[in-house]
Coordinates of C-alpha atoms in Angstrom, one line a residue:
Chain A
X1 CA 14.8 -12.6 -40.1
X2 CA 12.5 -11.8 -37.2
X3 CA 11.8 -14.6 -34.8
X4 CA 8.2 -16.0 -34.6
X5 CA 5.8 -15.3 -31.8
X6 CA 6.2 -11.6 -31.9
X7 CA 3.8 -9.1 -30.4
X8 CA 3.6 -5.3 -30.8
X9 CA 4.3 -3.0 -27.9
X10 CA 3.3 0.7 -27.9
X11 CA 4.1 3.3 -25.2
X12 CA 2.2 6.6 -25.5
X13 CA 4.2 9.2 -23.6
X14 CA 3.6 12.8 -23.1
X15 CA 5.9 13.8 -25.9
X16 CA 6.6 10.6 -27.9
X17 CA 4.8 7.4 -29.0
X18 CA 7.3 4.5 -29.1
X19 CA 6.4 1.2 -30.8
X20 CA 8.3 -2.0 -31.6
X21 CA 8.0 -5.7 -32.2
X22 CA 8.9 -7.7 -29.0
X23 CA 9.6 -11.4 -28.8
X24 CA 8.8 -13.7 -26.0
X25 CA 12.2 -13.1 -24.3
X26 CA 11.5 -9.4 -24.2
X27 CA 13.9 -8.6 -27.1
X28 CA 13.0 -5.5 -29.1
X29 CA 13.0 -5.3 -33.0
X30 CA 12.4 -2.4 -35.3
X31 CA 11.6 0.3 -32.8
X32 CA 9.9 3.4 -34.3
X33 CA 8.6 6.6 -32.8
X34 CA 6.3 9.6 -33.6
X35 CA 5.5 12.8 -31.8
X36 CA 2.4 12.5 -29.6
X37 CA -0.4 14.6 -31.0
X38 CA -1.4 16.0 -27.6
X39 CA -5.0 16.3 -26.7
X40 CA -6.1 15.4 -30.3
X41 CA -7.6 12.0 -29.7
X42 CA -8.6 11.3 -33.3
X43 CA -5.1 12.1 -34.6
X44 CA -3.5 10.0 -31.8
X45 CA -5.6 7.0 -32.6
X46 CA -4.8 7.4 -36.3
X47 CA -1.1 7.6 -35.6
X48 CA -1.3 4.5 -33.5
X49 CA -3.0 2.6 -36.3
X50 CA -0.3 3.7 -38.8
X51 CA 2.5 2.6 -36.5
X52 CA 0.9 -0.7 -35.9
X53 CA 0.3 -1.3 -39.6
X54 CA 4.0 -0.4 -40.3
X55 CA 5.3 -2.9 -37.7
X56 CA 2.9 -5.8 -38.4
X57 CA 3.2 -5.6 -42.1
X58 CA -0.5 -6.4 -42.2
X59 CA -0.2 -9.5 -40.1
X60 CA -3.3 -8.9 -38.0
X61 CA -2.8 -12.0 -35.9
X62 CA -0.1 -10.1 -33.9
X63 CA -1.5 -9.0 -30.6
X64 CA -0.9 -5.4 -29.7
X65 CA -0.3 -4.0 -26.2
X66 CA -0.6 -0.3 -25.6
X67 CA 0.7 1.4 -22.5
X68 CA -0.5 4.9 -21.7
X69 CA -0.5 7.3 -18.8
X70 CA -3.9 7.1 -17.3
X71 CA -6.4 4.9 -15.5
X72 CA -7.8 1.8 -17.2
X73 CA -10.6 -0.1 -15.7
X74 CA -9.8 -3.5 -14.3
X75 CA -10.6 -5.2 -17.6
X76 CA -8.5 -2.8 -19.6
X77 CA -11.6 -1.9 -21.8
X78 CA -12.3 1.7 -20.7
X79 CA -9.9 4.5 -20.0
X80 CA -11.3 6.3 -17.0
X81 CA -9.0 9.2 -17.2
X82 CA -5.9 10.1 -19.1
X83 CA -3.9 13.2 -18.4
X84 CA -2.3 13.6 -21.8
X85 CA -4.8 12.2 -24.2
X86 CA -8.2 13.7 -23.2
X87 CA -9.7 10.2 -22.9
X88 CA -12.4 10.5 -20.3
X89 CA -14.4 7.3 -19.4
X90 CA -14.3 6.0 -23.0
X91 CA -14.3 2.5 -24.4
X92 CA -10.9 3.1 -26.0
X93 CA -9.9 -0.6 -26.3
X94 CA -12.8 -1.6 -28.5
X95 CA -12.5 1.5 -30.7
X96 CA -8.8 0.8 -31.2
X97 CA -9.4 -2.8 -32.0
X98 CA -11.8 -1.7 -34.7
X99 CA -9.4 0.9 -36.0
X100 CA -6.3 -1.3 -36.1
X101 CA -7.8 -4.7 -36.8
X102 CA -5.7 -6.4 -34.1
X103 CA -6.4 -7.8 -30.7
X104 CA -5.5 -4.9 -28.3
X105 CA -4.5 -4.9 -24.7
X106 CA -4.7 -1.6 -22.9
X107 CA -2.6 -1.0 -19.9
X108 CA -1.3 1.7 -17.6
X109 CA 2.2 2.7 -18.8
X110 CA 3.8 2.3 -15.3
X111 CA 2.2 -1.1 -14.9
X112 CA 3.6 -2.0 -18.3
X113 CA 7.1 -0.9 -17.3
X114 CA 6.9 -2.7 -14.0
X115 CA 5.7 -5.8 -15.7
X116 CA 8.7 -5.7 -18.1
X117 CA 11.1 -5.3 -15.2
X118 CA 9.4 -8.2 -13.5
X119 CA 9.7 -10.5 -16.5
X120 CA 13.0 -9.5 -18.1
X121 CA 14.7 -6.8 -16.0
X122 CA 15.7 -6.0 -12.5
X123 CA 12.8 -7.9 -10.9
X124 CA 13.3 -11.2 -12.7
X125 CA 12.3 -14.1 -10.4
X126 CA 10.7 -11.8 -7.8
X127 CA 7.0 -12.6 -7.3
X128 CA 6.3 -9.6 -4.9
X129 CA 7.7 -6.4 -6.1
X130 CA 7.0 -2.7 -6.6
X131 CA 8.3 -0.7 -9.5
X132 CA 8.6 3.1 -9.4
X133 CA 8.8 5.0 -12.7
X134 CA 10.4 8.3 -11.8
X135 CA 9.9 10.8 -14.5
X136 CA 8.1 14.1 -14.3
X137 CA 6.0 12.4 -11.6
X138 CA 6.0 9.0 -10.0
X139 CA 4.4 6.0 -11.8
X140 CA 3.8 2.8 -9.9
X141 CA 3.3 -0.8 -10.4
X142 CA 2.5 -3.4 -7.8
X143 CA 3.2 -7.1 -8.6
X144 CA 2.0 -9.6 -6.1
X145 CA 2.2 -13.4 -6.6
X146 CA 3.6 -12.8 -10.0
X147 CA 0.7 -10.8 -11.2
X148 CA 0.0 -7.1 -11.6
X149 CA -2.3 -5.9 -8.8
X150 CA -4.7 -3.6 -10.4
X151 CA -7.1 -2.9 -7.5
X152 CA -10.9 -2.9 -7.4
X153 CA -11.3 -0.3 -10.1
X154 CA -8.0 -0.7 -11.9
X155 CA -6.2 2.2 -10.2
X156 CA -3.9 0.6 -7.7
X157 CA -0.2 1.7 -7.6
X158 CA -0.9 5.5 -7.8
X159 CA 1.8 5.9 -5.1
X160 CA 2.9 9.3 -6.4
X161 CA -0.2 10.7 -4.7
X162 CA 0.3 9.3 -1.2
X163 CA 0.4 12.4 0.9
X164 CA 3.7 12.5 2.8
X165 CA 3.7 16.2 3.8
X166 CA 0.3 17.3 4.9
X167 CA -0.3 20.9 3.7
X168 CA 2.9 20.7 1.6
X169 CA 3.5 21.6 -2.1
X170 CA 0.4 21.8 -4.3
X171 CA 0.0 18.9 -6.7
X172 CA -1.8 18.9 -10.1
X173 CA -4.1 16.2 -8.6
X174 CA -5.7 18.9 -6.5
X175 CA -4.1 17.8 -3.2
X176 CA -1.1 19.1 -1.3
X177 CA 1.9 17.2 -0.2
X178 CA 1.8 14.3 -2.6
X179 CA 5.0 12.2 -2.7
X180 CA 5.7 13.1 -6.4
X181 CA 5.9 16.8 -5.3
X182 CA 9.0 15.7 -3.3
X183 CA 10.5 12.9 -5.4
X184 CA 10.3 13.4 -9.2
X185 CA 11.9 15.2 -12.1
X186 CA 9.5 18.1 -11.7
X187 CA 10.2 18.4 -8.0
X188 CA 14.0 18.4 -8.7
X189 CA 13.5 21.1 -11.3
X190 CA 11.4 23.2 -8.8
X191 CA 14.0 22.9 -6.1
X192 CA 16.8 23.8 -8.6
X193 CA 14.7 26.8 -9.8
X194 CA 14.3 28.0 -6.2
X195 CA 18.0 27.9 -5.7
X196 CA 18.6 29.9 -8.9
X197 CA 15.8 32.4 -8.0
X198 CA 17.4 33.0 -4.6
X199 CA 20.7 33.8 -6.4
X200 CA 22.3 31.3 -4.1
X201 CA 26.1 31.5 -4.5
X202 CA 26.4 27.8 -3.8
X203 CA 24.4 27.2 -7.0
X204 CA 26.7 29.1 -9.3
X205 CA 27.2 26.2 -11.7
X206 CA 23.5 25.6 -12.0
X207 CA 22.9 29.3 -12.5
X208 CA 25.5 29.4 -15.2
X209 CA 24.0 26.3 -16.9
X210 CA 20.6 28.0 -17.2
X211 CA 21.7 31.5 -17.9
X212 CA 20.5 32.6 -14.4
X213 CA 16.9 31.9 -15.6
X214 CA 15.0 29.9 -12.9
X215 CA 12.2 29.1 -15.3
X216 CA 14.7 27.2 -17.5
X217 CA 15.8 24.7 -14.8
X218 CA 14.8 21.1 -15.4
X219 CA 15.3 18.0 -13.3
X220 CA 17.7 16.8 -16.0
X221 CA 19.9 19.8 -15.5
X222 CA 20.2 19.1 -11.8
X223 CA 20.8 15.4 -12.3
X224 CA 23.5 16.1 -14.9
X225 CA 25.4 18.6 -12.8
X226 CA 25.1 16.3 -9.7
X227 CA 26.6 13.4 -11.7
X228 CA 29.4 15.8 -12.7
X229 CA 30.2 16.4 -9.0
X230 CA 28.5 19.8 -8.4
X231 CA 28.0 20.0 -4.6
X232 CA 24.8 22.1 -4.7
X233 CA 23.1 19.8 -7.1
X234 CA 24.3 16.7 -5.2
X235 CA 22.6 18.2 -2.2
X236 CA 19.4 18.5 -4.1
X237 CA 19.6 14.9 -5.1
X238 CA 20.4 13.8 -1.6
X239 CA 17.4 15.7 -0.2
X240 CA 15.2 14.0 -2.8
X241 CA 16.7 10.6 -2.0
X242 CA 15.5 11.1 1.5
X243 CA 11.9 11.8 0.4
X244 CA 12.1 8.9 -2.0
X245 CA 13.3 6.5 0.8
X246 CA 10.7 7.7 3.2
X247 CA 7.9 7.0 0.7
X248 CA 9.4 3.6 -0.1
X249 CA 9.4 2.7 3.6
X250 CA 5.7 3.6 3.6
X251 CA 5.0 1.3 0.7
X252 CA 7.0 -1.5 2.5
X253 CA 4.8 -1.0 5.6
X254 CA 1.7 -1.7 3.5
X255 CA 2.9 -4.2 0.9
X256 CA 6.1 -5.8 2.3
X257 CA 7.6 -6.5 -1.2
X258 CA 10.8 -8.4 -1.8
X259 CA 12.2 -6.0 -4.3
X260 CA 11.7 -2.4 -5.2
X261 CA 12.8 -1.4 -8.7
X262 CA 13.4 2.3 -9.5
X263 CA 13.2 3.2 -13.1
X264 CA 12.1 6.1 -15.3
X265 CA 14.3 8.8 -16.7
X266 CA 15.3 10.1 -13.3
X267 CA 15.6 6.8 -11.6
X268 CA 17.8 5.4 -14.3
X269 CA 20.0 8.5 -14.5
X270 CA 20.9 9.0 -10.9
X271 CA 22.7 6.2 -9.0
X272 CA 23.2 8.7 -6.1
X273 CA 19.4 9.1 -5.8
X274 CA 18.7 5.4 -5.6
X275 CA 21.6 4.9 -3.1
X276 CA 20.4 7.7 -0.8
X277 CA 16.8 6.4 -1.1
X278 CA 18.0 3.0 0.1
X279 CA 19.8 4.5 3.0
X280 CA 16.8 6.4 4.2
X281 CA 14.5 3.4 3.6
X282 CA 16.7 1.3 5.8
X283 CA 16.8 4.0 8.5
X284 CA 13.0 4.4 8.2
X285 CA 11.6 0.9 7.9
X286 CA 9.4 0.2 10.9
X287 CA 10.6 -2.9 12.7
X288 CA 14.1 -2.8 11.2
X289 CA 16.2 -5.4 12.9
X290 CA 13.4 -7.9 13.2
X291 CA 12.6 -8.2 9.5
X292 CA 14.5 -8.5 6.2
X293 CA 15.1 -5.4 4.1
X294 CA 13.7 -5.4 0.6
X295 CA 16.2 -5.2 -2.2
X296 CA 16.3 -1.8 -3.8
X297 CA 17.7 -1.5 -7.3
X298 CA 17.7 0.5 -10.5
X299 CA 15.6 -0.7 -13.4
X300 CA 17.5 -2.4 -16.2
X301 CA 15.4 -2.0 -19.4
X302 CA 15.6 1.8 -20.0
X303 CA 13.0 3.8 -22.0
X304 CA 11.7 0.7 -23.8
X305 CA 10.4 -0.9 -20.6
X306 CA 6.9 0.3 -21.2
X307 CA 6.5 -1.0 -24.7
X308 CA 8.2 -4.3 -23.8
X309 CA 5.7 -4.8 -20.9
X310 CA 2.7 -3.9 -23.0
X311 CA 3.8 -6.3 -25.7
X312 CA 4.3 -9.1 -23.2
X313 CA 1.0 -8.5 -21.5
X314 CA -0.7 -8.6 -25.0
X315 CA 0.9 -12.0 -25.7
X316 CA -0.1 -13.2 -22.3
X317 CA -3.7 -12.2 -22.8
X318 CA -3.9 -13.9 -26.2
X319 CA -2.6 -17.1 -24.7
X320 CA -5.3 -17.2 -22.1
Chain B
X1 CA -25.7 -29.4 21.5
X2 CA -22.7 -27.9 19.7
X3 CA -22.8 -28.2 15.9
X4 CA -20.1 -30.3 14.2
X5 CA -17.2 -28.9 12.2
X6 CA -16.0 -26.6 15.0
X7 CA -12.6 -25.1 15.3
X8 CA -11.0 -23.3 18.2
X9 CA -10.1 -19.6 17.9
X10 CA -7.7 -17.8 20.3
X11 CA -6.9 -14.1 20.4
X12 CA -3.9 -13.1 22.6
X13 CA -4.3 -9.5 23.5
X14 CA -2.2 -7.2 25.5
X15 CA -4.3 -7.7 28.6
X16 CA -6.6 -10.7 27.9
X17 CA -6.6 -14.0 26.1
X18 CA -9.9 -14.8 24.5
X19 CA -10.8 -18.3 23.2
X20 CA -13.9 -20.0 21.9
X21 CA -15.3 -22.6 19.6
X22 CA -16.3 -21.3 16.2
X23 CA -18.5 -23.0 13.6
X24 CA -18.2 -22.7 9.9
X25 CA -20.6 -19.8 9.8
X26 CA -18.5 -17.8 12.2
X27 CA -20.8 -18.4 15.2
X28 CA -19.1 -18.4 18.6
X29 CA -19.7 -20.9 21.3
X30 CA -18.5 -21.1 24.9
X31 CA -16.1 -18.1 24.9
X32 CA -13.7 -18.1 27.8
X33 CA -10.9 -15.6 28.8
X34 CA -7.8 -15.4 31.0
X35 CA -5.4 -12.6 31.9
X36 CA -2.4 -12.4 29.6
X37 CA 0.7 -13.4 31.6
X38 CA 2.7 -10.6 30.0
X39 CA 6.3 -11.2 29.0
X40 CA 6.2 -14.7 30.6
X41 CA 6.3 -16.9 27.6
X42 CA 6.2 -20.2 29.4
X43 CA 3.2 -19.2 31.4
X44 CA 1.4 -17.8 28.4
X45 CA 1.9 -21.0 26.5
X46 CA 0.7 -23.1 29.4
X47 CA -2.4 -20.9 29.7
X48 CA -3.1 -21.4 26.0
X49 CA -2.8 -25.1 26.4
X50 CA -5.2 -25.2 29.3
X51 CA -7.8 -23.0 27.5
X52 CA -7.6 -25.2 24.4
X53 CA -8.0 -28.4 26.5
X54 CA -11.0 -26.9 28.2
X55 CA -12.7 -25.9 25.0
X56 CA -11.9 -29.1 23.0
X57 CA -12.8 -31.5 25.8
X58 CA -9.8 -33.5 24.6
X59 CA -10.9 -33.8 21.0
X60 CA -7.5 -33.2 19.5
X61 CA -8.9 -33.3 15.9
X62 CA -10.1 -29.8 16.3
X63 CA -7.9 -27.3 14.5
X64 CA -6.7 -24.3 16.6
X65 CA -6.1 -20.8 15.2
X66 CA -4.2 -18.4 17.4
X67 CA -4.1 -14.7 16.7
X68 CA -1.4 -12.6 18.4
X69 CA 0.0 -9.1 18.0
X70 CA 3.3 -9.6 16.1
X71 CA 4.9 -10.6 12.9
X72 CA 4.6 -14.2 11.8
X73 CA 6.6 -15.4 8.8
X74 CA 4.7 -16.1 5.7
X75 CA 4.2 -19.8 6.6
X76 CA 2.9 -18.9 10.1
X77 CA 5.6 -21.1 11.6
X78 CA 7.9 -18.6 13.3
X79 CA 7.1 -15.4 15.2
X80 CA 9.6 -12.8 14.1
X81 CA 8.7 -10.3 16.7
X82 CA 5.9 -9.9 19.2
X83 CA 5.5 -6.7 21.3
X84 CA 3.6 -8.2 24.2
X85 CA 4.9 -11.7 24.4
X86 CA 8.7 -11.6 24.2
X87 CA 8.6 -14.0 21.2
X88 CA 11.7 -13.2 19.1
X89 CA 12.3 -15.2 16.0
X90 CA 11.1 -18.4 17.5
X91 CA 9.4 -21.5 16.1
X92 CA 6.3 -20.8 18.1
X93 CA 3.9 -22.8 16.0
X94 CA 5.7 -26.2 16.3
X95 CA 6.2 -25.7 20.0
X96 CA 2.5 -24.9 20.6
X97 CA 1.5 -27.9 18.5
X98 CA 3.6 -30.2 20.7
X99 CA 2.3 -28.5 23.8
X100 CA -1.4 -28.6 23.0
X101 CA -1.5 -31.7 20.7
X102 CA -3.6 -30.0 18.0
X103 CA -3.0 -28.7 14.6
X104 CA -2.1 -25.0 15.2
X105 CA -2.4 -22.0 12.8
X106 CA -0.6 -18.9 13.9
X107 CA -1.7 -15.6 12.5
X108 CA -1.3 -11.9 13.1
X109 CA -4.2 -10.7 15.2
X110 CA -5.2 -7.8 12.9
X111 CA -5.0 -10.2 9.9
X112 CA -7.3 -12.6 11.9
X113 CA -9.8 -9.8 12.6
X114 CA -9.8 -8.6 9.0
X115 CA -10.3 -12.1 7.8
X116 CA -13.3 -12.5 10.1
X117 CA -14.9 -9.3 8.8
X118 CA -14.2 -10.4 5.2
X119 CA -15.9 -13.8 5.8
X120 CA -18.7 -13.0 8.1
X121 CA -18.8 -9.3 8.9
X122 CA -18.8 -5.8 7.2
X123 CA -16.6 -7.1 4.3
X124 CA -18.8 -10.0 3.3
X125 CA -18.6 -10.6 -0.5
X126 CA -15.8 -8.1 -1.0
X127 CA -12.7 -9.6 -2.6
X128 CA -10.5 -6.5 -2.2
X129 CA -10.6 -4.9 1.1
X130 CA -8.6 -3.3 3.9
X131 CA -9.4 -3.7 7.6
X132 CA -8.1 -1.3 10.2
X133 CA -8.1 -2.4 13.8
X134 CA -8.0 0.9 15.8
X135 CA -7.0 0.1 19.4
X136 CA -4.0 1.5 21.2
X137 CA -2.4 1.5 17.8
X138 CA -3.5 0.6 14.2
X139 CA -3.6 -3.0 13.2
X140 CA -4.0 -3.7 9.5
X141 CA -5.2 -6.5 7.2
X142 CA -5.0 -6.5 3.4
X143 CA -7.3 -8.9 1.6
X144 CA -6.8 -9.1 -2.2
X145 CA -8.6 -11.5 -4.5
X146 CA -10.3 -13.1 -1.4
X147 CA -7.0 -13.9 0.3
X148 CA -4.9 -12.3 3.0
X149 CA -1.9 -10.6 1.4
X150 CA 0.9 -11.3 3.8
X151 CA 3.8 -9.9 1.8
X152 CA 7.3 -11.3 1.1
X153 CA 8.2 -11.9 4.7
X154 CA 4.7 -12.0 6.3
X155 CA 4.6 -8.4 7.5
X156 CA 2.3 -6.6 5.0
X157 CA -0.4 -4.5 6.4
X158 CA 1.6 -2.6 9.0
X159 CA -0.2 0.6 8.0
X160 CA 0.1 2.1 11.4
X161 CA 3.7 2.8 10.7
X162 CA 3.4 4.7 7.4
X163 CA 4.9 8.1 8.1
X164 CA 2.3 10.8 7.5
X165 CA 4.0 13.7 9.4
X166 CA 7.7 13.7 8.8
X167 CA 9.4 14.8 12.1
X168 CA 6.1 14.4 14.0
X169 CA 5.3 12.6 17.2
X170 CA 7.7 9.9 18.3
X171 CA 6.5 6.3 17.9
X172 CA 7.4 3.3 19.9
X173 CA 8.7 1.8 16.6
X174 CA 11.6 4.2 16.7
X175 CA 10.4 6.5 14.0
X176 CA 8.6 9.9 14.1
X177 CA 5.2 10.8 12.5
X178 CA 3.7 7.3 12.2
X179 CA 0.0 7.2 11.3
X180 CA -0.8 5.5 14.6
X181 CA 0.6 8.5 16.5
X182 CA -2.3 10.5 14.9
X183 CA -5.1 8.0 14.7
X184 CA -5.4 5.6 17.6
X185 CA -6.7 5.3 21.1
X186 CA -3.2 6.2 22.4
X187 CA -3.1 9.3 20.2
X188 CA -6.6 10.4 21.4
X189 CA -5.5 9.9 25.0
X190 CA -2.3 12.0 24.4
X191 CA -4.3 14.8 22.8
X192 CA -6.8 14.8 25.6
X193 CA -4.0 14.8 28.2
X194 CA -2.5 17.8 26.5
X195 CA -5.8 19.7 26.7
X196 CA -6.1 18.8 30.4
X197 CA -2.4 19.8 31.0
X198 CA -3.0 23.2 29.4
X199 CA -5.9 23.7 31.9
X200 CA -8.0 24.5 28.8
X201 CA -11.4 26.0 29.9
X202 CA -13.0 24.3 26.9
X203 CA -12.1 20.9 28.3
X204 CA -13.8 21.4 31.6
X205 CA -15.8 18.2 31.3
X206 CA -12.8 16.1 30.4
X207 CA -10.8 17.7 33.3
X208 CA -13.6 16.9 35.6
X209 CA -13.8 13.3 34.4
X210 CA -10.1 12.7 35.2
X211 CA -9.8 14.8 38.4
X212 CA -7.7 17.3 36.5
X213 CA -5.0 14.7 36.1
X214 CA -3.6 14.6 32.6
X215 CA -1.9 11.2 33.2
X216 CA -5.3 9.6 33.8
X217 CA -6.8 10.5 30.4
X218 CA -7.4 7.6 28.1
X219 CA -8.8 7.5 24.5
X220 CA -11.9 5.8 25.9
X221 CA -12.6 8.9 28.1
X222 CA -12.4 11.2 25.1
X223 CA -14.6 8.8 23.0
X224 CA -17.2 8.5 25.8
X225 CA -17.5 12.3 26.4
X226 CA -17.6 13.0 22.7
X227 CA -20.5 10.5 22.3
X228 CA -22.2 12.3 25.1
X229 CA -21.9 15.6 23.2
X230 CA -19.0 17.3 24.8
X231 CA -17.8 19.8 22.2
X232 CA -14.1 19.7 23.2
X233 CA -13.9 15.9 22.9
X234 CA -15.9 16.0 19.7
X235 CA -13.3 18.4 18.3
X236 CA -10.5 15.9 19.2
X237 CA -12.4 13.1 17.5
X238 CA -12.9 15.3 14.4
X239 CA -9.2 16.1 14.2
X240 CA -8.4 12.4 14.5
X241 CA -11.0 11.6 11.8
X242 CA -9.1 13.9 9.5
X243 CA -5.8 12.1 10.1
X244 CA -7.6 8.7 9.7
X245 CA -9.1 9.8 6.4
X246 CA -5.8 11.1 5.1
X247 CA -4.1 7.8 5.8
X248 CA -7.0 5.9 4.2
X249 CA -6.6 7.9 1.1
X250 CA -2.9 7.0 1.0
X251 CA -3.8 3.3 1.3
X252 CA -6.3 3.7 -1.5
X253 CA -3.7 5.3 -3.7
X254 CA -1.5 2.1 -3.3
X255 CA -4.1 -0.6 -3.1
X256 CA -7.4 0.7 -4.6
X257 CA -9.6 -1.5 -2.4
X258 CA -13.4 -1.8 -2.8
X259 CA -14.1 -1.6 0.9
X260 CA -12.3 -0.3 4.0
X261 CA -13.6 -1.7 7.3
X262 CA -12.7 0.1 10.5
X263 CA -12.8 -2.0 13.7
X264 CA -11.1 -2.3 17.0
X265 CA -12.2 -0.7 20.3
X266 CA -12.0 2.8 19.0
X267 CA -13.3 2.2 15.5
X268 CA -16.3 0.4 16.8
X269 CA -17.0 2.9 19.6
X270 CA -17.0 6.1 17.5
X271 CA -19.4 6.6 14.6
X272 CA -18.3 10.2 14.5
X273 CA -14.7 9.2 13.9
X274 CA -15.5 6.9 11.0
X275 CA -17.8 9.5 9.4
X276 CA -15.2 12.2 9.7
X277 CA -12.6 9.9 8.3
X278 CA -14.9 9.1 5.3
X279 CA -15.4 12.8 4.6
X280 CA -11.7 13.5 4.6
X281 CA -10.9 10.4 2.5
X282 CA -13.4 11.6 -0.1
X283 CA -11.9 15.1 0.0
X284 CA -8.3 13.7 -0.2
X285 CA -8.6 10.8 -2.7
X286 CA -6.4 11.6 -5.7
X287 CA -8.4 11.5 -8.9
X288 CA -11.8 11.9 -7.1
X289 CA -14.4 12.5 -9.8
X290 CA -12.8 10.1 -12.2
X291 CA -12.9 7.0 -10.0
X292 CA -15.4 5.3 -7.7
X293 CA -15.0 5.8 -3.9
X294 CA -14.3 2.8 -1.7
X295 CA -17.0 1.9 0.8
X296 CA -15.9 2.9 4.3
X297 CA -17.8 1.3 7.2
X298 CA -17.5 0.1 10.8
X299 CA -16.6 -3.5 11.6
X300 CA -19.5 -5.7 12.6
X301 CA -18.1 -8.5 14.7
X302 CA -16.8 -6.6 17.8
X303 CA -14.1 -7.9 20.1
X304 CA -14.5 -11.5 19.0
X305 CA -13.4 -10.7 15.4
X306 CA -9.8 -11.9 16.1
X307 CA -10.7 -15.3 17.5
X308 CA -13.4 -15.9 14.8
X309 CA -10.9 -15.1 12.1
X310 CA -8.1 -17.3 13.6
X311 CA -10.6 -20.2 14.0
X312 CA -11.7 -19.8 10.4
X313 CA -8.2 -19.7 9.1
X314 CA -7.4 -22.8 11.1
X315 CA -10.3 -24.7 9.6
X316 CA -9.3 -23.5 6.1
X317 CA -5.8 -24.7 6.6
X318 CA -6.9 -28.1 7.7
X319 CA -9.1 -28.5 4.6
X320 CA -6.2 -27.7 2.3

């Protein structure tokens, strides 16, 4: 029933682990999911092994690609740092290979999602592209000459931490003014909460939606109300689109990509956000008028992008 | 007397055209220079042809590399925009080849300088590096996997125009808050002028040096006084080093290079600037503690870097 030449893709998120079989055209079969056993490394690794066994039906020739938030070294052998998983400079790949009995490719989750969009999604046919995964923060992938650019130590594409407002909002990374403090689901939630906290009359719909409790506001609330036409929430999205576009213009000044794909939960949910970002990018690009604009578009593959990309990279590695 | 396998390198600057013969080890022979006939394209091109004839002694087999400020398309055939030379979307390379009778390689001047540092200077042996040319503005080169990364339309590496202070100082590019408004010779001159204009008593040495005329202050004045120990000018350099380091941390978040080389007139003149920049970079890099720091160092090749790199790229192109 399943086509041949399948590989297994896994995406370890902050709350869920997704896994599926993926064919060489990026089609997904038999997707399963589990809760992420946060900060419990041994349980996480056992869960991974179970999910892989279930999908592969004990065919250990199937290559496995695993995407996770964090920094993998250039060879994908060691995890230098992982925010959700308490992996700290550990030889995770070899340990997982022993545990699951398959060839394992370990990759940053945003790189995996960007690769999927490059191969099968909104960046098809584009050799030089950037993919932003807008979720709670900003994940980034840089694809140059048709390959993921990983950087000297494997940590390229951490755009979310370019400082765009010196002295600005505090970021969990320890700095102030990082881009993801101005353009992400968390940032949108923070701005919405501030409106609620100020008891702003313009935010009456948002206040109602969260029972006047600022701590309950999420980026998703703001996005949903904006999509339903609420003017206050539309303003918040528009402000954020401005920050998003400014940061994209910065990336363009460094990389000059042909296409910029915006994905992730927030990037996929809000067309208004992406449109405003494009306007600001076009108004901010240095040298506008003497150079072409990059194409800016929403991602196409949805929440499975990460596992699709991880599976594809695993197949690619096996063929090398 | 001259070794064989020479190529000709030319660097068209805002005030001077430098040209020389360069061998395959990057050694320079018989350097000559002329004033740049600004904004007179025909005269500039005639001057180039004369200089090339003089150096080649009518050996038209010698490849010629020409570096100039401006944006070349990815193939190096057309100049999209050149600030000093009034070239606007013109097929400059083919016209110059006809005029001088040599194979011509056209390249952005900062790319040429970065390439020279990669091949023969401070970036020897480093496959992934960034080179900043700090002069009146910031020129940039990105070298990845041992090759210049030019971007989709040939305009990558325009770091000077990443916005680091939204709404900040106006830049000639039309935007506000560009990095080069905070970290360049022009920015240093502007800050010095402001101190002089305010009749600041702490700036008495700088005021004396320019006859109390703020319009006469240049970045070079500030750099020289700082090197001689003047506290006010040292403070200006320190402030600028902070901005420089912040922008470098931003580049590292995108590219993750192994080495960052700082050259140009200002970058070469001020060890204090580069040291302060490195401190700020180390304090600002996102994920410090979980990743290696890039090496940050001054360029080694001085003002000939541009022509050396252009000549080397021309030889490289001929061998292809």
